[in-house]
PDB file of C-alpha atoms in Angstrom:
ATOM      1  CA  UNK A  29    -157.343 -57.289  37.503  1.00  0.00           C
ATOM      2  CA  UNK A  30    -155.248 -60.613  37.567  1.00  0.00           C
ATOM      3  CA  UNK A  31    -152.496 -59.497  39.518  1.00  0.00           C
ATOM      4  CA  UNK A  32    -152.830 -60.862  42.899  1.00  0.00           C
ATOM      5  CA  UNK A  33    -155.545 -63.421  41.948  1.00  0.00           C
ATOM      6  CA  UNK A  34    -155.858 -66.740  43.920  1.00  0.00           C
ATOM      7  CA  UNK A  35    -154.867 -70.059  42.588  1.00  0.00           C
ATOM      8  CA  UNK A  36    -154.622 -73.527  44.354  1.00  0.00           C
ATOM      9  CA  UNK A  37    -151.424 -74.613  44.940  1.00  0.00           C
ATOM     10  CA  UNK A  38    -152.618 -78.277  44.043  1.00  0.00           C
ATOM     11  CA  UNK A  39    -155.407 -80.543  42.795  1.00  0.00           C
ATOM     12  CA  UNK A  40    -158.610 -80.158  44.923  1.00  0.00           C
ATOM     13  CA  UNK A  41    -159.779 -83.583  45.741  1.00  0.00           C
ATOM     14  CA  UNK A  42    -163.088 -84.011  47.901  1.00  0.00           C
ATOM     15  CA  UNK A  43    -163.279 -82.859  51.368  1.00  0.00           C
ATOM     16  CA  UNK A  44    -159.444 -82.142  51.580  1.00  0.00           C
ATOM     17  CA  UNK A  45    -157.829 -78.504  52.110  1.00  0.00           C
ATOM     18  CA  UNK A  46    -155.737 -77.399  49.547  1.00  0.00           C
ATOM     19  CA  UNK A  47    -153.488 -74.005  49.827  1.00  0.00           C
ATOM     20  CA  UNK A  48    -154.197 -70.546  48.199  1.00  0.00           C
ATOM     21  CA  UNK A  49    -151.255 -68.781  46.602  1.00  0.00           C
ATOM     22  CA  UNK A  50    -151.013 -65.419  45.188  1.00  0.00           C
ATOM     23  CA  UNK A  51    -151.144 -66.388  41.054  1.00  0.00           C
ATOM     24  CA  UNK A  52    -149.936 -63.374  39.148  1.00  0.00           C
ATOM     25  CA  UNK A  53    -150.629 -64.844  35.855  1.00  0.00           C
ATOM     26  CA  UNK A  54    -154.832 -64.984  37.418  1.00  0.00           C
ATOM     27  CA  UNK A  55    -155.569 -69.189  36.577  1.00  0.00           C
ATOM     28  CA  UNK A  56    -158.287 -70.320  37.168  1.00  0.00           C
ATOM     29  CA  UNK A  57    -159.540 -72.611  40.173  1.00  0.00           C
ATOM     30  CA  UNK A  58    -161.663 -75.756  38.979  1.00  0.00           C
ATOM     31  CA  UNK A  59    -163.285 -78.399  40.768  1.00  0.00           C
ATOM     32  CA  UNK A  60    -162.153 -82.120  39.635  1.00  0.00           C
ATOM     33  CA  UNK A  61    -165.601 -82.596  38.441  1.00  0.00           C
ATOM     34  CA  UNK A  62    -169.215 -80.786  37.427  1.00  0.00           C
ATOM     35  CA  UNK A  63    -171.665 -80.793  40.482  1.00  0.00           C
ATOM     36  CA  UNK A  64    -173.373 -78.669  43.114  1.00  0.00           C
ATOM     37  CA  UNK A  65    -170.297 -77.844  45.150  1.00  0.00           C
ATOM     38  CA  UNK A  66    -169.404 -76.006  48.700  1.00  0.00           C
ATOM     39  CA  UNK A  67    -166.251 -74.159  48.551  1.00  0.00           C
ATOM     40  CA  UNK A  68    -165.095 -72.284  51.812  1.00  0.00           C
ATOM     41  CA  UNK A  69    -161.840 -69.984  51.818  1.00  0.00           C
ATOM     42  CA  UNK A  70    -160.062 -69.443  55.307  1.00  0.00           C
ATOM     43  CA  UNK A  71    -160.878 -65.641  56.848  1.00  0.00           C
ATOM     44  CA  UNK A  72    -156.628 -65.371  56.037  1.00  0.00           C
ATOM     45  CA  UNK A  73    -157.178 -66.215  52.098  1.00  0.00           C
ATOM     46  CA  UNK A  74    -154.733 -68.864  52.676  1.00  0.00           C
ATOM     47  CA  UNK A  75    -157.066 -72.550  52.511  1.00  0.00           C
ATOM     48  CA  UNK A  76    -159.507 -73.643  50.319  1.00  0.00           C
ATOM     49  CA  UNK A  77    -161.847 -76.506  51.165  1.00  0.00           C
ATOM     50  CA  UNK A  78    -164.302 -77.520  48.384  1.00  0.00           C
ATOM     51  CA  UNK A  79    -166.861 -80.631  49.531  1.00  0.00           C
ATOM     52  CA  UNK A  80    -169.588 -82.233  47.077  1.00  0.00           C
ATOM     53  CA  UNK A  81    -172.324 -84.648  47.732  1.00  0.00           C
ATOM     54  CA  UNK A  82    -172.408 -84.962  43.606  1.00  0.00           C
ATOM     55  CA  UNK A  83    -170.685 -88.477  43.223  1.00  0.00           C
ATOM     56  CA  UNK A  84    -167.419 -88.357  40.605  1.00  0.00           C
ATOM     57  CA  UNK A  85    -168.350 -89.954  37.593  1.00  0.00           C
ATOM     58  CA  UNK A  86    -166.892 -92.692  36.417  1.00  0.00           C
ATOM     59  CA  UNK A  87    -167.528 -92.354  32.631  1.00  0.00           C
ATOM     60  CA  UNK A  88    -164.504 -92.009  31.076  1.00  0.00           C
ATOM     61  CA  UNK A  89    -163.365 -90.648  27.304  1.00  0.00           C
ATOM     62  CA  UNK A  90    -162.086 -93.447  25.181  1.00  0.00           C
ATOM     63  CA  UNK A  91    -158.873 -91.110  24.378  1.00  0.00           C
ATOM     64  CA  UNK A  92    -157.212 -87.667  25.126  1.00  0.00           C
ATOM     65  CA  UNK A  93    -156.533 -85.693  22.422  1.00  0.00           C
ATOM     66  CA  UNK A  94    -153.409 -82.731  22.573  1.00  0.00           C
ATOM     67  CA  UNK A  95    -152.704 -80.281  20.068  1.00  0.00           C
ATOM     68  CA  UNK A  96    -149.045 -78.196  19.996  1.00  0.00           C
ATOM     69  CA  UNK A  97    -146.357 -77.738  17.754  1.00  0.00           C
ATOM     70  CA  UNK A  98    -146.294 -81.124  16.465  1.00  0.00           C
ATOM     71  CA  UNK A  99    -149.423 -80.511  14.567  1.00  0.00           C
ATOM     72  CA  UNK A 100    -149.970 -76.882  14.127  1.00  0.00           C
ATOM     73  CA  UNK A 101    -152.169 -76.514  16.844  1.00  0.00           C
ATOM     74  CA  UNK A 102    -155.235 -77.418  14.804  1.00  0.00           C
ATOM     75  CA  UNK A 103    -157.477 -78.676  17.345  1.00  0.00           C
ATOM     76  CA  UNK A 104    -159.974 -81.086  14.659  1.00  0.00           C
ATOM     77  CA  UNK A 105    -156.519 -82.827  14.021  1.00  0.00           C
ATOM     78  CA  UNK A 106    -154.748 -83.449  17.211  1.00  0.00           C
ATOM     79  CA  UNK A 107    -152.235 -86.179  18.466  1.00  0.00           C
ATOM     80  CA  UNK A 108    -154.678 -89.343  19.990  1.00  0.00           C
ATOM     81  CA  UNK A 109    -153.663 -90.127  23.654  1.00  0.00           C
ATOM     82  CA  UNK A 110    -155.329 -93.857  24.115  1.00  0.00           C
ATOM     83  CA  UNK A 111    -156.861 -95.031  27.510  1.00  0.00           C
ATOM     84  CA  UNK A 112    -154.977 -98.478  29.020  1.00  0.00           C
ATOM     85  CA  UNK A 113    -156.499-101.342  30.352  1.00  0.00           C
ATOM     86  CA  UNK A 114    -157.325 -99.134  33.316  1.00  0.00           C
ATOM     87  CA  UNK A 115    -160.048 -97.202  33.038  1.00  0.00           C
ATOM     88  CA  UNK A 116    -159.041 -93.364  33.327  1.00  0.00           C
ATOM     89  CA  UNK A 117    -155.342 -93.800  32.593  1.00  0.00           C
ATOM     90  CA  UNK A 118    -154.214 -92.816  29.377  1.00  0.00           C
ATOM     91  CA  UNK A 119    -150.785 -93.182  28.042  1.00  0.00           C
ATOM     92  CA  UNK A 120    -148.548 -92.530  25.054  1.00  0.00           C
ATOM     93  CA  UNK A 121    -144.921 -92.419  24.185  1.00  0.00           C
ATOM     94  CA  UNK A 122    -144.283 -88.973  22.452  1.00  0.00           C
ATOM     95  CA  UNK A 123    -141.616 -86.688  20.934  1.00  0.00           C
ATOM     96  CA  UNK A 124    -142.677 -82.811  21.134  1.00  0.00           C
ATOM     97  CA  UNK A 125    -141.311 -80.291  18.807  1.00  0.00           C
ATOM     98  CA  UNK A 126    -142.012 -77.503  21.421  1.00  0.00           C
ATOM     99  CA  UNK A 127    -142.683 -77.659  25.821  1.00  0.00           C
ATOM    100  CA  UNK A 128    -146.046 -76.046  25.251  1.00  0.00           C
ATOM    101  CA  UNK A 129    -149.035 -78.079  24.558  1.00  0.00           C
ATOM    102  CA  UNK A 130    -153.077 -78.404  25.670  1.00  0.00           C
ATOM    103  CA  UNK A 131    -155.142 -81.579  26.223  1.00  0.00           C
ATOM    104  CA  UNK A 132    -158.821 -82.151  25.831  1.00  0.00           C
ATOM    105  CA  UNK A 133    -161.387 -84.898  26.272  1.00  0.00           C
ATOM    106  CA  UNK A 134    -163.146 -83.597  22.490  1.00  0.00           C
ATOM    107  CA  UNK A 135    -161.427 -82.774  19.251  1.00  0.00           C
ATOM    108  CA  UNK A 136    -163.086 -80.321  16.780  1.00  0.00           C
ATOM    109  CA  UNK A 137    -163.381 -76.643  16.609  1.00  0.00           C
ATOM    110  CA  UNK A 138    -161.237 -74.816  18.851  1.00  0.00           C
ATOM    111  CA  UNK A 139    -164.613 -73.744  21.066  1.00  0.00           C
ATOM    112  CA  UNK A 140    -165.147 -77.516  21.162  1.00  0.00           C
ATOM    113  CA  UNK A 141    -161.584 -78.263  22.452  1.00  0.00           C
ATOM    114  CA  UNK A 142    -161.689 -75.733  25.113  1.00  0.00           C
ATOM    115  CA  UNK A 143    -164.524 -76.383  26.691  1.00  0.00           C
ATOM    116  CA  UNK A 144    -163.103 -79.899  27.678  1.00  0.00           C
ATOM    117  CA  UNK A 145    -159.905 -79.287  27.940  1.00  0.00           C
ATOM    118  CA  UNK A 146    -157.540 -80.519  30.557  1.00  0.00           C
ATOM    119  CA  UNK A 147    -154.279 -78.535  31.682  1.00  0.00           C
ATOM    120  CA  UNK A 148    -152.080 -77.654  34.885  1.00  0.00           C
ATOM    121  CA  UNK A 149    -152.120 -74.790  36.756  1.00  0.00           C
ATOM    122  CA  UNK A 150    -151.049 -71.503  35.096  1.00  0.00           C
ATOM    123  CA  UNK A 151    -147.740 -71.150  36.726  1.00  0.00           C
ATOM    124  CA  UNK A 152    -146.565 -74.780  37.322  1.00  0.00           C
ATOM    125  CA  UNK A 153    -144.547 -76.787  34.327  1.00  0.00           C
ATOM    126  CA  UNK A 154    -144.856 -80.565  34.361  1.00  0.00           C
ATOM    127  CA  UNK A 155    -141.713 -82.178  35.788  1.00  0.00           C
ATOM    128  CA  UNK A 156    -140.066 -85.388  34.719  1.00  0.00           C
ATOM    129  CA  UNK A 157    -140.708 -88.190  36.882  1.00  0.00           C
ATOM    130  CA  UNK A 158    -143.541 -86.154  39.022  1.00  0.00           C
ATOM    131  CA  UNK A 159    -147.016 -86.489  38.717  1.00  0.00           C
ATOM    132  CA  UNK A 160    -148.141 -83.094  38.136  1.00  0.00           C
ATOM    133  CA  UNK A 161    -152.428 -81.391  39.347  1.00  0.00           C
ATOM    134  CA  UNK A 162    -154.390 -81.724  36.352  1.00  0.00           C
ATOM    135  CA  UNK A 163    -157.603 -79.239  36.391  1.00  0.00           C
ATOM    136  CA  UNK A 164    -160.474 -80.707  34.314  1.00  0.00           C
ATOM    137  CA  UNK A 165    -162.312 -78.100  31.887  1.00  0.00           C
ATOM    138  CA  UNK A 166    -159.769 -75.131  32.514  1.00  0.00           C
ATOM    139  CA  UNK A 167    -158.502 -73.361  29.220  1.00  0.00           C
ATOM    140  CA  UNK A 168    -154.565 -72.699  29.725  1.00  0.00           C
ATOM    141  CA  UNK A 169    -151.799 -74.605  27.998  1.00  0.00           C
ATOM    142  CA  UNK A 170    -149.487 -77.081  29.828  1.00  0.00           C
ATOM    143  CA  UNK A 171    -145.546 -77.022  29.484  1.00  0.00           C
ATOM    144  CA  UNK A 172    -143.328 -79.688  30.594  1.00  0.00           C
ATOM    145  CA  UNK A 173    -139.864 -79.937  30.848  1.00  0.00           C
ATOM    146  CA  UNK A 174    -138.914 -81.690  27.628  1.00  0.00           C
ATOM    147  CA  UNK A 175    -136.503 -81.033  24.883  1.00  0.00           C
ATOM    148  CA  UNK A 176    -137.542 -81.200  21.384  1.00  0.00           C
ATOM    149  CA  UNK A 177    -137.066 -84.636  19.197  1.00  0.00           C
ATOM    150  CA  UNK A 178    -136.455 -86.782  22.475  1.00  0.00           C
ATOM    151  CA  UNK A 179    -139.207 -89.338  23.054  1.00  0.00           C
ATOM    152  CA  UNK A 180    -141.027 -89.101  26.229  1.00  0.00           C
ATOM    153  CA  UNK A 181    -144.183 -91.379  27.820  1.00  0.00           C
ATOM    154  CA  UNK A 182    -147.011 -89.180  28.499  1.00  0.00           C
ATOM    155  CA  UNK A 183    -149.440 -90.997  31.581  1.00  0.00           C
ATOM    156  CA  UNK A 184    -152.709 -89.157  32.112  1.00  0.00           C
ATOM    157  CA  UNK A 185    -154.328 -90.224  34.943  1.00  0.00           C
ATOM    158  CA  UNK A 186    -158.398 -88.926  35.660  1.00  0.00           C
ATOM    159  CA  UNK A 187    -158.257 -90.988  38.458  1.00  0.00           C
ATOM    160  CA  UNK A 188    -156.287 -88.833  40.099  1.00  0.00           C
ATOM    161  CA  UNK A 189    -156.654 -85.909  37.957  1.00  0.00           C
ATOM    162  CA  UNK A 190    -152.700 -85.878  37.584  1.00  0.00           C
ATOM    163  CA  UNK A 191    -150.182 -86.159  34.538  1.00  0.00           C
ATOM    164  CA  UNK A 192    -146.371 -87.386  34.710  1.00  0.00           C
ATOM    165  CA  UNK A 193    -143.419 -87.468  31.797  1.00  0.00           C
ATOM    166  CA  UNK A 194    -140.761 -89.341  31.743  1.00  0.00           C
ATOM    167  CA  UNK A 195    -138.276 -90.199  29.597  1.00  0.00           C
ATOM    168  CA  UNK A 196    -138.731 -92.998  27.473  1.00  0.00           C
ATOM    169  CA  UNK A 197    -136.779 -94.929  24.457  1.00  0.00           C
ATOM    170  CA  UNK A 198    -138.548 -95.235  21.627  1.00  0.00           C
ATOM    171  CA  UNK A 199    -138.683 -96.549  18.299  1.00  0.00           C
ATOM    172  CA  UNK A 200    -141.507 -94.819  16.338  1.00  0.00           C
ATOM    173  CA  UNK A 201    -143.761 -95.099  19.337  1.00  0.00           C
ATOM    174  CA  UNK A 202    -142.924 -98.452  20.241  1.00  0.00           C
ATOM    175  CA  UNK A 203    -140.877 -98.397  23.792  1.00  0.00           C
ATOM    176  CA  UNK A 204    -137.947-100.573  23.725  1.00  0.00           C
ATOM    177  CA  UNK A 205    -136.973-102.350  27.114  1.00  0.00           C
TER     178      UNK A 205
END
């Protein structure tokens, strides 16, 4: 059933176009936030244009919470992502045992977790240096292009509903200049 499926080739935003591409893994498509919303695909199954009068909230979680390798993927115990000064931006400096990880606006049961959770699309992998789609509420894992034991700032950004990596020096979580 998956094969062939639709995915968005980037993060929808408001009003704008994004493109369609054949996803054989079958992600999802999610809007950047809940509301009544009017999507319109192109007659070629190319475009996707998604419009909503529902105004973007602007209530934001206090942290981000990811699970992976680094703590056994137990979702009531996950790594703490902290907002900055700005509201919606969330950073951290981080080492990762593994490239595969998920993100989530809740910590608790593993239903809990899911339902908010935060990832990129199915086939993409978070490069360093790029800021990367992030869909809001859509249940796949994200994997960046990290090695294990290297430290690495993590910037989440629901803003823009994007997420970038880069390499960082660190001192148990403290950056040094």
């Amino acid at each position: 059933f998956n094969n062939g499926n639709l995915a968005i080739s980037e993060a929808i935003t408001n009003g704008e176009t994004v493109n369609l591409v054949a996803n054989k893994d079958g992600g999802n498509i999610a809007l950047p936030w809940e509301g009544v919303w009017n999507v319109t695909i192109s007659n070629d199954l190319s475009k996707l244009t998604a419009t909503t009068e529902t105004p973007r909230p602007d209530n934001f979680p206090a942290t981000i919470y990811m699970v992976g390798h680094d703590n056994n993927w137990d979702p009531a115990n996950p790594t703490v992502i902290p907002m900055t000064e700005t509201a919606g931006v969330y950073e951290a400096v981080l080492t990762f045992a593994n490239n595969e990880f998920k993100f989530s606006e809740v910590k608790g049961s593993w239903d809990e977790f899911n339902a908010k959770a935060i990832c990129i699309s199915n086939d993409a992998t978070v490069a360093l240096d790029q800021a990367t789609p992030l869909y809001k509420y859509a249940g796949s894992n994200c994997k960046a292009a990290v090695e294990a034991g290297k430290a690495y700032k993590v910037t989440i950004d629901l803003n823009e509903n994007t997420i970038t990596i880069s390499e960082s020096t660190a001192i148990e979580g403290i950056e040094v200049e």
